[in-house]
XYZ file of C-alpha atoms in Angstrom:
536
model
C 131.711 82.968 125.334
C 134.050 79.667 123.856
C 130.617 77.593 125.801
C 128.268 79.677 123.256
C 130.401 79.247 120.102
C 130.193 75.758 120.923
C 126.632 75.642 120.686
C 126.234 77.514 117.421
C 128.890 75.045 115.687
C 126.664 72.064 117.025
C 123.485 73.808 116.123
C 124.692 74.171 112.626
C 126.040 70.867 111.955
C 122.348 69.662 113.191
C 120.959 72.019 110.371
C 121.759 69.757 107.310
C 123.696 70.192 103.813
C 124.679 73.669 103.331
C 122.807 74.212 100.463
C 119.452 73.398 102.126
C 116.924 76.339 102.019
C 116.012 75.760 105.736
C 119.940 75.558 106.366
C 120.431 79.200 104.805
C 117.528 80.662 106.912
C 119.490 79.411 109.752
C 122.476 80.712 108.705
C 121.171 84.027 108.102
C 119.272 83.794 111.623
C 122.325 83.155 113.087
C 124.095 85.944 111.604
C 121.303 88.449 112.600
C 119.423 87.009 115.395
C 122.235 86.489 118.130
C 122.848 89.750 120.180
C 125.848 88.305 121.879
C 128.343 88.277 118.715
C 130.407 91.235 118.506
C 129.760 91.586 114.701
C 125.855 91.869 115.182
C 126.567 93.964 118.151
C 128.141 95.842 116.241
C 125.195 96.497 113.478
C 122.823 96.682 115.988
C 124.881 99.505 117.708
C 125.507 101.371 114.307
C 121.988 102.687 113.611
C 123.031 104.605 110.782
C 126.035 105.827 112.285
C 124.403 106.669 115.568
C 125.639 105.243 118.782
C 123.233 102.975 120.729
C 120.774 104.964 122.749
C 121.035 105.058 126.729
C 118.891 101.938 128.086
C 118.749 99.839 124.757
C 121.755 97.193 125.561
C 123.073 95.350 122.588
C 122.956 92.302 124.279
C 119.803 90.551 127.198
C 120.990 91.022 130.659
C 117.990 89.072 132.323
C 119.317 85.739 130.628
C 121.877 83.354 132.425
C 124.021 81.439 130.345
C 121.919 78.571 130.379
C 118.943 80.555 129.952
C 120.621 82.064 126.897
C 120.702 78.689 125.389
C 117.294 77.544 125.644
C 116.345 80.786 124.010
C 118.875 80.202 121.062
C 117.632 76.429 120.635
C 113.787 77.654 120.830
C 113.537 80.199 118.874
C 116.705 79.073 115.837
C 113.928 78.606 112.792
C 112.665 74.917 112.401
C 113.738 72.823 109.377
C 111.193 69.794 110.021
C 108.014 70.621 108.278
C 106.695 67.416 108.611
C 104.726 68.166 112.075
C 104.012 71.047 114.219
C 106.841 72.595 116.437
C 106.441 72.306 120.227
C 103.848 75.314 121.458
C 103.405 76.290 118.249
C 99.849 76.112 118.894
C 100.106 78.514 121.537
C 101.024 81.011 119.822
C 100.529 83.914 122.413
C 102.553 81.945 125.033
C 100.735 81.092 128.447
C 98.287 83.690 127.864
C 96.922 82.014 124.749
C 93.442 82.191 124.295
C 91.533 79.063 123.909
C 88.327 79.735 123.790
C 85.918 79.152 120.713
C 86.261 80.937 117.461
C 84.028 83.672 117.001
C 83.621 87.248 115.939
C 85.021 87.770 119.790
C 88.331 85.899 118.957
C 90.208 89.789 119.413
C 88.431 90.505 122.726
C 89.640 87.791 125.215
C 91.599 88.679 128.284
C 95.233 87.002 128.147
C 94.639 83.556 129.932
C 97.539 83.422 132.523
C 96.783 86.781 134.374
C 94.745 86.724 137.667
C 91.133 86.597 138.733
C 91.302 90.162 139.968
C 93.454 91.250 137.133
C 90.308 89.895 134.793
C 88.384 93.004 136.538
C 90.605 95.127 135.916
C 90.652 94.364 132.317
C 86.832 94.391 132.191
C 86.999 98.306 133.487
C 89.420 98.763 130.377
C 87.196 97.258 128.493
C 84.308 99.396 129.271
C 86.622 102.576 128.798
C 87.706 101.218 125.634
C 84.023 101.006 124.434
C 83.193 104.183 125.853
C 81.448 107.157 123.574
C 83.089 110.258 124.876
C 80.799 113.446 124.626
C 81.097 117.434 123.583
C 81.870 119.766 126.206
C 79.874 120.815 128.395
C 77.598 117.944 129.394
C 75.789 116.632 132.257
C 78.386 113.336 132.450
C 80.978 115.040 133.450
C 83.084 112.115 133.514
C 82.841 111.476 129.828
C 83.103 115.120 128.169
C 85.746 116.702 125.986
C 85.084 114.837 122.908
C 86.803 116.493 120.182
C 86.244 119.199 118.986
C 87.749 117.838 115.909
C 87.720 113.913 115.977
C 87.400 110.843 114.150
C 85.297 108.985 116.593
C 84.003 108.900 119.936
C 85.215 105.574 121.238
C 88.227 103.465 121.079
C 86.510 100.407 119.789
C 84.877 102.708 117.365
C 88.071 102.573 115.576
C 89.596 99.086 116.576
C 86.316 97.039 115.363
C 85.693 94.021 117.539
C 89.639 94.903 118.888
C 90.762 93.563 115.409
C 91.573 95.917 111.797
C 89.669 98.694 110.973
C 88.479 99.085 106.945
C 88.604 101.536 104.071
C 85.869 103.993 103.225
C 83.852 102.121 100.256
C 80.291 101.221 100.313
C 78.618 102.056 102.835
C 81.654 102.062 105.636
C 82.897 105.197 106.892
C 86.222 106.678 107.091
C 86.432 106.081 111.009
C 88.719 103.474 110.869
C 91.104 104.768 108.393
C 92.798 108.004 108.656
C 94.747 110.070 106.564
C 97.940 111.388 108.396
C 99.271 114.558 107.223
C 103.197 115.654 107.436
C 105.726 117.385 105.310
C 109.513 116.925 105.769
C 111.909 119.697 107.314
C 112.177 122.768 105.258
C 114.935 124.874 107.295
C 118.165 123.575 109.413
C 116.338 124.212 112.567
C 113.764 121.928 111.834
C 116.241 119.469 110.501
C 118.293 119.738 114.012
C 115.059 119.054 115.381
C 114.624 116.053 113.338
C 118.028 114.605 114.053
C 117.305 115.126 117.862
C 114.108 113.270 117.746
C 112.494 116.136 119.068
C 109.766 115.313 116.476
C 109.140 112.746 114.184
C 108.000 115.026 111.047
C 105.922 118.293 110.806
C 101.952 118.776 110.514
C 100.460 120.654 108.089
C 100.011 124.359 109.145
C 96.163 124.310 109.513
C 95.051 120.555 109.508
C 97.525 119.331 112.337
C 98.849 115.884 111.732
C 95.584 114.276 111.268
C 92.633 114.835 109.240
C 89.294 114.694 111.289
C 86.316 114.652 108.908
C 83.577 114.931 112.685
C 83.239 118.072 114.568
C 81.195 119.114 118.033
C 77.853 120.558 117.501
C 78.618 124.742 115.966
C 81.746 123.565 114.294
C 82.925 121.802 110.772
C 85.030 119.016 109.925
C 88.395 119.311 108.374
C 87.356 117.161 105.207
C 86.490 113.945 103.582
C 88.563 111.542 102.547
C 88.757 110.165 98.897
C 89.705 106.870 97.520
C 89.855 105.920 93.999
C 91.401 102.602 93.019
C 92.734 101.262 89.714
C 92.867 97.687 88.890
C 96.064 96.364 87.545
C 96.481 92.881 86.365
C 98.903 90.290 87.414
C 99.250 86.932 85.515
C 100.893 84.205 87.994
C 102.624 80.972 87.163
C 99.780 78.171 85.530
C 98.227 81.426 83.881
C 95.796 82.366 86.806
C 95.188 86.066 86.948
C 95.072 88.274 90.017
C 93.695 91.886 90.005
C 95.343 94.519 92.303
C 93.690 97.752 92.791
C 96.129 100.674 93.364
C 94.375 103.361 95.250
C 94.839 107.292 94.951
C 93.937 109.502 97.790
C 92.552 113.021 97.968
C 90.708 115.425 100.426
C 87.174 116.607 99.677
C 85.244 119.387 101.406
C 88.292 121.135 103.140
C 86.798 123.430 105.509
C 89.456 125.690 106.210
C 91.451 126.216 103.377
C 93.765 124.249 101.267
C 96.659 122.040 102.541
C 100.008 123.077 102.394
C 101.254 121.998 99.045
C 104.628 120.412 100.852
C 102.040 117.975 103.010
C 101.814 114.447 102.248
C 98.689 112.514 102.741
C 99.406 108.698 104.094
C 96.538 106.529 104.806
C 96.547 104.167 107.886
C 94.325 101.132 108.842
C 93.985 100.550 112.359
C 95.545 97.812 113.246
C 94.545 94.725 115.684
C 94.687 95.179 119.224
C 96.078 91.066 120.298
C 99.473 90.282 121.684
C 100.630 94.275 122.051
C 101.674 93.537 125.915
C 103.842 90.950 124.563
C 105.355 92.856 122.129
C 106.064 95.508 124.310
C 108.019 92.726 126.442
C 110.512 91.697 123.540
C 114.088 92.253 124.451
C 115.009 95.383 122.460
C 118.317 93.641 121.605
C 116.484 90.601 120.329
C 114.742 93.207 117.795
C 118.257 95.159 117.059
C 119.595 92.114 116.417
C 117.736 91.299 113.442
C 118.887 95.098 112.184
C 120.888 95.085 109.383
C 121.068 98.514 107.779
C 124.266 98.108 105.541
C 122.780 94.632 104.397
C 126.127 93.138 105.278
C 125.012 89.823 104.653
C 123.934 90.724 100.842
C 120.570 89.094 101.250
C 118.867 92.201 100.184
C 117.169 92.270 103.522
C 118.061 95.581 105.460
C 115.967 96.323 108.400
C 116.580 99.362 110.393
C 114.851 100.232 113.818
C 113.020 103.764 114.154
C 114.510 105.215 117.343
C 112.259 107.516 118.712
C 111.895 109.976 121.609
C 110.737 107.951 124.876
C 108.039 110.262 126.444
C 108.562 108.741 129.764
C 112.058 108.724 130.270
C 112.432 111.845 127.903
C 115.496 109.842 126.391
C 115.431 107.885 123.303
C 114.239 104.389 122.481
C 113.375 101.665 119.979
C 109.894 102.260 118.564
C 107.803 99.125 118.188
C 104.141 99.969 117.454
C 102.530 101.715 114.602
C 102.830 101.121 110.882
C 106.283 103.160 110.688
C 107.430 101.899 114.409
C 106.961 105.360 115.680
C 105.759 104.507 119.196
C 107.835 103.365 121.690
C 105.188 102.077 124.529
C 101.283 101.208 124.447
C 100.348 104.116 126.806
C 101.958 106.469 124.400
C 99.960 104.839 121.453
C 96.747 105.124 123.674
C 97.835 108.851 124.607
C 98.501 109.768 120.985
C 94.906 107.951 119.775
C 93.063 110.110 122.715
C 94.666 113.215 121.699
C 94.500 112.878 117.739
C 91.361 110.383 117.203
C 89.111 111.295 119.693
C 90.578 114.873 121.231
C 90.665 114.026 124.842
C 93.722 115.140 126.635
C 95.856 112.424 128.915
C 98.547 113.020 131.137
C 100.998 112.058 128.608
C 99.528 114.277 125.770
C 97.656 116.909 127.476
C 96.120 118.537 124.278
C 92.574 119.313 125.266
C 91.755 120.642 122.110
C 92.980 117.377 120.338
C 95.043 118.000 117.059
C 93.425 121.495 116.866
C 95.985 123.624 115.306
C 96.388 127.750 115.919
C 94.933 128.750 112.496
C 91.594 126.808 113.721
C 90.558 129.499 115.778
C 87.292 128.659 116.038
C 88.144 124.843 117.417
C 90.314 126.441 120.122
C 87.480 128.874 120.807
C 85.696 125.532 122.040
C 85.041 124.574 125.744
C 86.998 121.784 126.948
C 86.359 118.744 129.039
C 88.512 119.711 132.102
C 87.347 118.917 135.608
C 88.922 120.130 138.055
C 87.894 117.842 140.918
C 89.057 115.047 138.374
C 92.335 116.442 137.837
C 94.007 118.519 134.919
C 93.031 116.514 132.020
C 90.278 115.040 130.245
C 91.206 111.612 130.924
C 93.163 111.281 134.116
C 95.859 108.719 134.826
C 93.271 105.868 136.305
C 91.527 106.427 132.714
C 95.159 105.721 131.170
C 96.199 102.892 133.719
C 92.924 100.881 132.813
C 92.926 101.435 128.822
C 96.785 100.364 129.060
C 96.133 97.496 130.846
C 93.186 95.985 128.443
C 95.421 97.006 125.705
C 98.585 95.096 127.044
C 96.151 91.961 127.671
C 93.896 90.947 124.691
C 95.271 87.525 124.138
C 96.205 85.945 121.119
C 94.092 83.235 119.823
C 95.287 79.747 119.481
C 96.617 78.781 115.996
C 94.399 76.261 114.282
C 95.179 73.392 111.917
C 98.656 73.477 113.001
C 98.977 69.477 111.930
C 97.487 69.639 108.515
C 99.257 68.580 105.693
C 98.644 71.510 103.434
C 99.182 73.791 106.352
C 102.873 72.380 106.932
C 103.475 72.457 103.300
C 102.211 76.140 102.987
C 104.569 76.551 106.355
C 107.545 75.280 104.659
C 106.718 77.648 101.638
C 106.648 80.438 104.152
C 110.234 79.924 105.204
C 111.730 78.502 102.118
C 110.501 82.086 99.820
C 112.072 83.742 102.395
C 109.422 85.544 104.060
C 110.970 84.853 107.741
C 113.724 87.569 106.328
C 111.416 89.822 107.888
C 108.752 87.823 109.481
C 110.855 86.711 111.898
C 108.355 83.585 113.644
C 109.510 83.616 117.218
C 110.681 85.442 120.353
C 111.315 84.778 123.961
C 110.366 87.664 125.903
C 111.802 89.450 128.900
C 112.540 87.458 131.943
C 111.925 90.634 134.357
C 108.809 92.144 133.172
C 106.334 94.250 135.271
C 103.245 91.702 134.952
C 104.694 88.064 135.517
C 102.237 86.740 133.174
C 104.160 88.238 130.155
C 107.447 86.807 131.461
C 109.838 84.418 129.743
C 107.413 83.666 127.239
C 107.641 81.722 123.733
C 105.813 84.109 121.268
C 105.313 83.835 117.730
C 103.960 87.290 116.450
C 105.921 86.355 112.606
C 107.126 89.693 112.568
C 111.353 91.431 113.385
C 109.576 95.068 114.230
C 111.773 96.770 112.053
C 111.618 99.272 109.114
C 111.868 97.768 105.506
C 111.522 99.346 102.310
C 108.681 97.881 100.567
C 109.084 99.870 96.978
C 107.498 102.527 95.284
C 104.106 100.707 95.018
C 103.465 100.662 98.726
C 105.054 103.862 99.234
C 103.251 107.039 101.028
C 105.991 109.672 100.313
C 105.637 110.583 104.061
C 108.697 109.886 106.549
C 108.091 109.311 110.082
C 111.216 109.278 112.464
C 113.767 107.561 111.147
C 111.470 105.581 108.959
C 111.538 107.222 105.191
C 108.442 107.171 102.499
C 108.862 103.829 101.402
C 109.551 102.118 104.859
C 107.009 99.862 106.856
C 107.252 98.184 109.916
C 106.761 94.338 109.653
C 103.341 93.966 110.814
C 102.717 90.861 113.061
C 101.070 87.971 111.426
C 99.436 86.259 114.427
C 95.657 86.073 114.107
C 95.770 87.276 110.197
C 93.836 84.012 109.912
C 90.595 85.246 111.825
C 90.201 88.282 110.056
C 87.207 87.661 108.097
C 85.961 85.942 111.497
C 86.491 88.925 113.383
C 86.019 91.959 111.123
C 83.638 90.168 108.501
C 85.646 91.247 105.914
C 89.151 90.673 104.422
C 91.455 94.287 104.162
C 94.930 93.815 104.502
C 98.083 96.521 104.444
C 98.702 99.923 105.423
C 95.669 101.039 103.436
C 93.569 97.811 103.181
C 94.067 97.749 99.634
C 94.704 93.936 99.407
C 91.447 92.189 99.782
C 92.908 88.680 99.884
C 95.966 87.272 101.842
C 97.630 86.563 98.160
C 97.134 90.238 97.135
C 99.111 91.361 100.116
C 101.708 89.092 99.128
C 101.705 90.553 95.755
C 102.083 94.259 96.541
C 105.035 93.377 98.102
C 108.329 95.302 96.413
C 111.804 96.862 97.671
C 112.812 94.390 100.177
C 110.105 92.071 99.626
C 110.301 91.691 95.784
C 112.327 88.382 96.094
C 109.724 86.154 98.033
C 106.810 88.157 96.121
C 108.391 87.004 92.843
C 108.855 83.108 94.365
C 105.524 83.087 95.264
C 104.251 84.362 91.760
C 106.632 81.725 90.140
C 105.297 79.082 92.627
C 102.797 76.169 91.194
C 98.962 76.582 92.252
C 99.171 74.171 95.070
C 102.222 75.525 96.668
C 100.385 79.054 96.801
C 97.353 77.830 97.751
C 99.323 75.937 100.478
C 101.004 79.091 101.564
C 97.797 81.255 101.931
C 96.204 78.146 104.061
C 99.263 78.226 106.260
C 98.560 82.053 107.014
C 95.030 81.542 107.557
C 95.768 79.249 110.510
C 98.037 81.884 112.219
């Protein structure tokens, strides 16, 4: 410990004057980001008064003291914006894709997997793109669709492995969904939430997600409707940005009214890149950034979403989904199979998907279980391949990292306080199931924690520990290629923002100070910050 503290003192002395923004950023990082400091361990362990769940260590056990010192040094926020940092180009570590930028930029395999694993990746890709059909069908390995569903294939929601889009113009709603949920209404239900047996409670008729499509002979549940109101924001220098504020409703409900307590939460499908690397960030490194009581007084809290672990039956750290509600890629895939396509898996053996007891016509439909293939519609080999594919979609390399405007924008990103939530760097675990993801320096620009983003972005829907105004910090890597891959620019959880500047201006709550600094900056600094984001 003494040697580590000496290292910290040397690091602090190297950061410049006490009043410099870069020094303040480094101080905040040192206070919040080092899991071996007892005070930080206590903060990470508090978790709203609960003890740290078994299996979530408060410090990394995979690193020697020498390795720990290296990790501290390499992940410390930079104070030098005159040139790119070492390894900054390879934002996905050794697995970064160096392929030419194209619409397929998010669909490349990790560059450091083996030749044999590339074959596994391509089989997983085929299943990810596979269209499921309704039962009964002659294509017995592909039936089981629905009966209620949002899409027939994973790829149809994760367009080109990138983000979805809101329903507007000629676009459908299949890459943005409405989550349906209500809070607990009895002591028994509150006890279930406290024990984390459930994240929230579905609508009694329509379940946990509105599904607009159905197999032949059945009607869909309804159609999402979005209405926008434009709001003008004036920035420093007099330029005006128009923000669109959405309102959500459901048209053509097929099975009666929604429960009056049910909330509607729109969710845009997020990009798939880098998921396997996120899965291998040490829980201690994420928890070390948590500051639920804002002990350092910077206005940024950051809370983990502790959720049930379907694999172990215990509790663990949620890190995927807009509210960090899912702990692993495999569980995320199983939830999507059940909720979006209506396909049962070993992890979610729901042969009728999200159909509820009130939807009797749905439950009367045949399912696609083939006994010769096992008791579910997507047996373990399917889940193995889809999970492997999802774990190994490569992060594309950075672009223009030595461009003067990009470097100036990076400085603005740091000095405006964006890195308080969008943590630039992590080093993955030493011991990983696949060595391609072991001990990799990665640049996701996220702390994977929940932050209150204010009333403007609130959906009013609690999910586990996440309140109705909290969202997980989304990773920013690849965000500059959104237009190239998806042919559009829609950001935030519901795609309301049509530009990166709009996305920033929607930040409230814990992001309000950074948002205000952006709005008050001169046009050159705003443009530089956006240019930096476009290089990610």
